[in-house]
PDB file of C-alpha atoms in Angstrom:
ATOM      1  CA  MET F   6      18.811   4.286   3.319  1.00 42.00           C
ATOM      2  CA  ASP F   7      15.828   5.310   1.183  1.00 46.00           C
ATOM      3  CA  PHE F   8      13.105   2.662   0.870  1.00 46.00           C
ATOM      4  CA  ARG F   9      10.493   4.801  -0.933  1.00 48.00           C
ATOM      5  CA  PHE F  10      11.004   2.932  -4.196  1.00 47.00           C
ATOM      6  CA  LEU F  11       9.670  -0.188  -2.438  1.00 47.00           C
ATOM      7  CA  GLY F  12       6.550   1.597  -1.273  1.00 52.00           C
ATOM      8  CA  PHE F  13       7.919   2.167   2.241  1.00 48.00           C
ATOM      9  CA  ASP F  14       7.883   5.569   3.814  1.00 50.00           C
ATOM     10  CA  THR F  15      11.328   6.164   5.343  1.00 49.00           C
ATOM     11  CA  PRO F  16       9.998   7.947   8.488  1.00 50.00           C
ATOM     12  CA  ILE F  17       7.768   4.940   9.167  1.00 51.00           C
ATOM     13  CA  LEU F  18      10.734   2.576   9.054  1.00 50.00           C
ATOM     14  CA  HIS F  19      12.801   4.829  11.313  1.00 53.00           C
ATOM     15  CA  ALA F  20       9.934   5.110  13.805  1.00 50.00           C
ATOM     16  CA  VAL F  21       9.517   1.329  13.950  1.00 49.00           C
ATOM     17  CA  HIS F  22      13.289   0.847  14.238  1.00 53.00           C
ATOM     18  CA  ASP F  23      13.542   3.381  17.075  1.00 54.00           C
ATOM     19  CA  MET F  24      10.620   1.867  18.953  1.00 50.00           C
ATOM     20  CA  LEU F  25      12.031  -1.650  18.651  1.00 52.00           C
ATOM     21  CA  ASP F  26      15.582  -0.623  19.604  1.00 54.00           C
ATOM     22  CA  GLY F  27      14.533   1.715  22.413  1.00 51.00           C
ATOM     23  CA  ALA F  28      16.688   4.514  21.000  1.00 47.00           C
ATOM     24  CA  GLY F  29      16.464   8.019  22.415  1.00 48.00           C
ATOM     25  CA  LYS F  30      15.716   9.403  25.826  1.00 48.00           C
ATOM     26  CA  GLU F  31      12.530   8.466  27.618  1.00 49.00           C
ATOM     27  CA  SER F  32      11.312  12.088  27.522  1.00 47.00           C
ATOM     28  CA  ASP F  33      11.926  12.215  23.757  1.00 49.00           C
ATOM     29  CA  LYS F  34       9.817   9.095  23.240  1.00 50.00           C
ATOM     30  CA  THR F  35       6.770  10.472  25.001  1.00 53.00           C
ATOM     31  CA  MET F  36       6.804  13.694  23.008  1.00 59.00           C
ATOM     32  CA  THR F  37       7.504  12.229  19.571  1.00 74.00           C
ATOM     33  CA  ALA F  38       6.411   8.592  19.862  1.00 74.00           C
ATOM     34  CA  PRO F  39       4.202   7.478  16.997  1.00 77.00           C
ATOM     35  CA  THR F  40       0.748   6.227  17.826  1.00 84.00           C
ATOM     36  CA  ARG F  41       0.061   2.536  18.301  1.00 75.00           C
ATOM     37  CA  THR F  42      -2.005   2.493  15.093  1.00 73.00           C
ATOM     38  CA  TYR F  43       0.829   4.124  13.154  1.00 70.00           C
ATOM     39  CA  VAL F  44       3.328   1.506  14.356  1.00 69.00           C
ATOM     40  CA  ARG F  45       0.886  -1.358  13.665  1.00 63.00           C
ATOM     41  CA  ASP F  46       0.314  -0.085  10.118  1.00 68.00           C
ATOM     42  CA  ALA F  47       4.055   0.356   9.566  1.00 70.00           C
ATOM     43  CA  LYS F  48       4.702  -3.230  10.638  1.00 66.00           C
ATOM     44  CA  ALA F  49       1.855  -4.456   8.405  1.00 63.00           C
ATOM     45  CA  MET F  50       3.302  -2.604   5.406  1.00 65.00           C
ATOM     46  CA  ALA F  51       6.788  -3.981   6.037  1.00 67.00           C
ATOM     47  CA  ALA F  52       5.445  -7.542   6.310  1.00 68.00           C
ATOM     48  CA  THR F  53       3.204  -7.508   3.218  1.00 80.00           C
ATOM     49  CA  PRO F  54       5.124  -8.509   0.077  1.00 86.00           C
ATOM     50  CA  ALA F  55       4.183  -6.896  -3.215  1.00 91.00           C
ATOM     51  CA  ASP F  56       5.333  -6.611  -6.822  1.00 93.00           C
ATOM     52  CA  VAL F  57       4.614  -3.689  -9.147  1.00 95.00           C
ATOM     53  CA  LYS F  58       4.655  -4.090 -12.929  1.00 96.00           C
ATOM     54  CA  GLU F  59       4.295  -1.464 -15.628  1.00 95.00           C
ATOM     55  CA  TYR F  60       2.746  -2.214 -18.990  1.00 95.00           C
ATOM     56  CA  PRO F  61       2.193   0.169 -21.917  1.00 94.00           C
ATOM     57  CA  ASN F  62      -1.436   0.827 -20.856  1.00 94.00           C
ATOM     58  CA  SER F  63      -1.514  -0.018 -17.147  1.00 95.00           C
ATOM     59  CA  TYR F  64       0.185  -0.604 -13.819  1.00 96.00           C
ATOM     60  CA  VAL F  65      -0.336  -3.932 -12.035  1.00 97.00           C
ATOM     61  CA  PHE F  66       0.146  -4.345  -8.278  1.00 96.00           C
ATOM     62  CA  LEU F  67       0.499  -7.945  -7.048  1.00 95.00           C
ATOM     63  CA  VAL F  68       0.101  -8.377  -3.293  1.00 92.00           C
ATOM     64  CA  ASP F  69       0.234 -11.623  -1.322  1.00 89.00           C
ATOM     65  CA  MET F  70      -2.952 -11.953   0.739  1.00 86.00           C
ATOM     66  CA  PRO F  71      -2.813 -15.585   1.924  1.00 83.00           C
ATOM     67  CA  GLY F  72      -5.903 -17.003   3.558  1.00 82.00           C
ATOM     68  CA  LEU F  73      -8.100 -13.947   2.946  1.00 83.00           C
ATOM     69  CA  LYS F  74     -11.424 -14.041   1.155  1.00 81.00           C
ATOM     70  CA  SER F  75     -12.322 -11.279  -1.279  1.00 79.00           C
ATOM     71  CA  GLY F  76     -14.740  -9.793   1.290  1.00 84.00           C
ATOM     72  CA  ASP F  77     -11.868  -9.391   3.782  1.00 87.00           C
ATOM     73  CA  ILE F  78      -9.734  -7.324   1.381  1.00 92.00           C
ATOM     74  CA  LYS F  79     -10.127  -3.563   0.915  1.00 93.00           C
ATOM     75  CA  VAL F  80      -8.763  -1.614  -2.044  1.00 94.00           C
ATOM     76  CA  GLU F  81      -9.094   2.155  -1.640  1.00 94.00           C
ATOM     77  CA  ILE F  82      -7.792   5.424  -3.065  1.00 94.00           C
ATOM     78  CA  GLU F  83      -6.758   8.048  -0.496  1.00 93.00           C
ATOM     79  CA  ASP F  84      -6.181  11.705  -1.336  1.00 91.00           C
ATOM     80  CA  GLY F  85      -6.889  10.975  -5.002  1.00 88.00           C
ATOM     81  CA  LYS F  86      -3.446   9.464  -5.603  1.00 91.00           C
ATOM     82  CA  VAL F  87      -2.579   6.838  -2.948  1.00 94.00           C
ATOM     83  CA  LEU F  88      -3.600   3.220  -3.563  1.00 95.00           C
ATOM     84  CA  VAL F  89      -4.233   1.464  -0.228  1.00 93.00           C
ATOM     85  CA  ILE F  90      -4.571  -2.310  -0.119  1.00 92.00           C
ATOM     86  CA  SER F  91      -5.440  -3.849   3.246  1.00 91.00           C
ATOM     87  CA  GLY F  92      -6.940  -6.853   4.960  1.00 88.00           C
ATOM     88  CA  GLU F  93      -6.763  -8.749   8.205  1.00 85.00           C
ATOM     89  CA  LYS F  94      -6.246 -12.430   8.769  1.00 81.00           C
ATOM     90  CA  LYS F  95      -7.687 -13.714  12.032  1.00 80.00           C
ATOM     91  CA  ARG F  96      -6.628 -16.815  13.943  1.00 77.00           C
ATOM     92  CA  GLU F  97      -8.927 -19.787  13.384  1.00 77.00           C
ATOM     93  CA  GLU F  98     -10.845 -20.962  16.424  1.00 79.00           C
ATOM     94  CA  VAL F  99      -9.910 -24.393  17.733  1.00 79.00           C
ATOM     95  CA  LYS F 100     -12.796 -26.851  17.940  1.00 82.00           C
ATOM     96  CA  GLU F 101     -13.843 -28.037  21.377  1.00 85.00           C
ATOM     97  CA  GLY F 102     -11.282 -30.369  22.900  1.00 83.00           C
ATOM     98  CA  GLY F 103      -8.500 -29.289  20.521  1.00 86.00           C
ATOM     99  CA  LYS F 104      -5.485 -27.114  21.129  1.00 84.00           C
ATOM    100  CA  TYR F 105      -2.610 -25.660  19.164  1.00 80.00           C
ATOM    101  CA  LEU F 106       0.709 -27.489  19.473  1.00 82.00           C
ATOM    102  CA  LYS F 107       2.457 -25.010  17.196  1.00 83.00           C
ATOM    103  CA  MET F 108       1.375 -21.692  15.660  1.00 77.00           C
ATOM    104  CA  GLU F 109       3.568 -20.465  12.794  1.00 75.00           C
ATOM    105  CA  ARG F 110       1.159 -19.068  10.239  1.00 72.00           C
ATOM    106  CA  ARG F 111       0.965 -15.299  10.142  1.00 71.00           C
ATOM    107  CA  VAL F 112      -2.142 -13.571  11.468  1.00 75.00           C
ATOM    108  CA  GLY F 113      -2.888  -9.886  11.751  1.00 76.00           C
ATOM    109  CA  LYS F 114      -3.129  -6.910   9.478  1.00 83.00           C
ATOM    110  CA  LEU F 115      -1.838  -6.858   5.907  1.00 84.00           C
ATOM    111  CA  MET F 116      -1.399  -3.456   4.281  1.00 86.00           C
ATOM    112  CA  ARG F 117       0.448  -1.693   1.483  1.00 90.00           C
ATOM    113  CA  LYS F 118       0.272   1.887   0.247  1.00 91.00           C
ATOM    114  CA  PHE F 119       1.466   3.070  -3.153  1.00 93.00           C
ATOM    115  CA  VAL F 120       1.627   6.641  -4.453  1.00 94.00           C
ATOM    116  CA  LEU F 121       0.246   6.427  -7.978  1.00 94.00           C
ATOM    117  CA  PRO F 122       1.955   8.206 -10.867  1.00 92.00           C
ATOM    118  CA  GLU F 123       0.345  11.262 -12.446  1.00 91.00           C
ATOM    119  CA  ASN F 124      -0.833   9.276 -15.475  1.00 92.00           C
ATOM    120  CA  ALA F 125      -2.766   6.686 -13.404  1.00 93.00           C
ATOM    121  CA  ASN F 126      -6.500   6.641 -14.055  1.00 94.00           C
ATOM    122  CA  VAL F 127      -8.025   6.287 -10.576  1.00 92.00           C
ATOM    123  CA  ASP F 128     -11.475   5.912 -12.152  1.00 93.00           C
ATOM    124  CA  SER F 129     -10.414   2.683 -13.900  1.00 92.00           C
ATOM    125  CA  ILE F 130      -9.172   0.210 -11.289  1.00 95.00           C
ATOM    126  CA  LYS F 131      -9.838  -3.536 -11.241  1.00 95.00           C
ATOM    127  CA  ALA F 132      -8.991  -5.944  -8.407  1.00 94.00           C
ATOM    128  CA  VAL F 133      -8.998  -9.749  -8.599  1.00 93.00           C
ATOM    129  CA  CYS F 134      -7.863 -12.187  -5.892  1.00 91.00           C
ATOM    130  CA  GLU F 135      -6.798 -15.650  -7.029  1.00 90.00           C
ATOM    131  CA  ASP F 136      -4.896 -18.299  -5.051  1.00 88.00           C
ATOM    132  CA  GLY F 137      -4.001 -15.842  -2.279  1.00 87.00           C
ATOM    133  CA  VAL F 138      -2.556 -13.219  -4.637  1.00 91.00           C
ATOM    134  CA  LEU F 139      -4.408  -9.947  -5.156  1.00 93.00           C
ATOM    135  CA  SER F 140      -3.918  -8.360  -8.568  1.00 95.00           C
ATOM    136  CA  VAL F 141      -4.876  -4.681  -8.800  1.00 96.00           C
ATOM    137  CA  THR F 142      -4.778  -3.173 -12.290  1.00 96.00           C
ATOM    138  CA  VAL F 143      -4.728   0.603 -12.665  1.00 96.00           C
ATOM    139  CA  GLU F 144      -5.179   1.804 -16.227  1.00 96.00           C
ATOM    140  CA  LYS F 145      -3.027   4.652 -17.515  1.00 94.00           C
ATOM    141  CA  LEU F 146      -4.517   7.884 -18.802  1.00 92.00           C
ATOM    142  CA  PRO F 147      -3.881   8.499 -22.493  1.00 88.00           C
ATOM    143  CA  PRO F 148      -0.973  10.880 -23.061  1.00 83.00           C
ATOM    144  CA  SER F 149      -2.160  14.442 -23.260  1.00 80.00           C
ATOM    145  CA  LYS F 150      -1.744  16.125 -26.595  1.00 80.00           C
ATOM    146  CA  PRO F 151       0.359  19.263 -26.509  1.00 80.00           C
ATOM    147  CA  LYS F 152      -1.751  22.376 -26.768  1.00 80.00           C
ATOM    148  CA  ARG F 153      -1.289  24.425 -29.866  1.00 83.00           C
ATOM    149  CA  PRO F 154      -0.618  28.079 -29.351  1.00 86.00           C
ATOM    150  CA  LYS F 155      -3.713  30.191 -29.715  1.00 85.00           C
ATOM    151  CA  THR F 156      -3.405  32.782 -32.443  1.00 86.00           C
ATOM    152  CA  ILE F 157      -5.108  36.096 -31.847  1.00 87.00           C
ATOM    153  CA  GLU F 158      -5.965  38.240 -34.791  1.00 88.00           C
ATOM    154  CA  VAL F 159      -4.573  41.745 -34.613  1.00 91.00           C
ATOM    155  CA  LYS F 160      -6.835  44.427 -36.084  1.00 90.00           C
ATOM    156  CA  VAL F 161      -5.561  47.692 -37.469  1.00 88.00           C
ATOM    157  CA  ALA F 162      -7.300  50.713 -35.991  1.00 77.00           C
TER     158      ALA F 162
END
């Protein structure tokens, strides 16, 4: 199954699936096992919900970032065409004398990566976080005008 349209990289999902299921021989795992960071990032991407909208002049990426302050969120461009949105939610410390009876709220790394289309203007990106939802707007480049053929004057010798 191909999950690239959701922003998932298929090899990442297969690597996480294999590691969780314990598929393959032990010797195969040691030679081809993904790094711990790779698996952590893959899990973070799979657990971070996002919506992508296209408008006539822009693309808008909406990512749930509950409990994070704007200083805890990073929006970056990698390799000139990959939008990376990340953050990390840490567990709150319990005040002296208190203890957790139940812990259900998610903590850990949040991350999503999106390959931007060719017409995305990476120099014009705005990010706003409101009510736990990060909105990243990437403006589109104006459509390029087709080049006219260059006419070269032919001289008679």
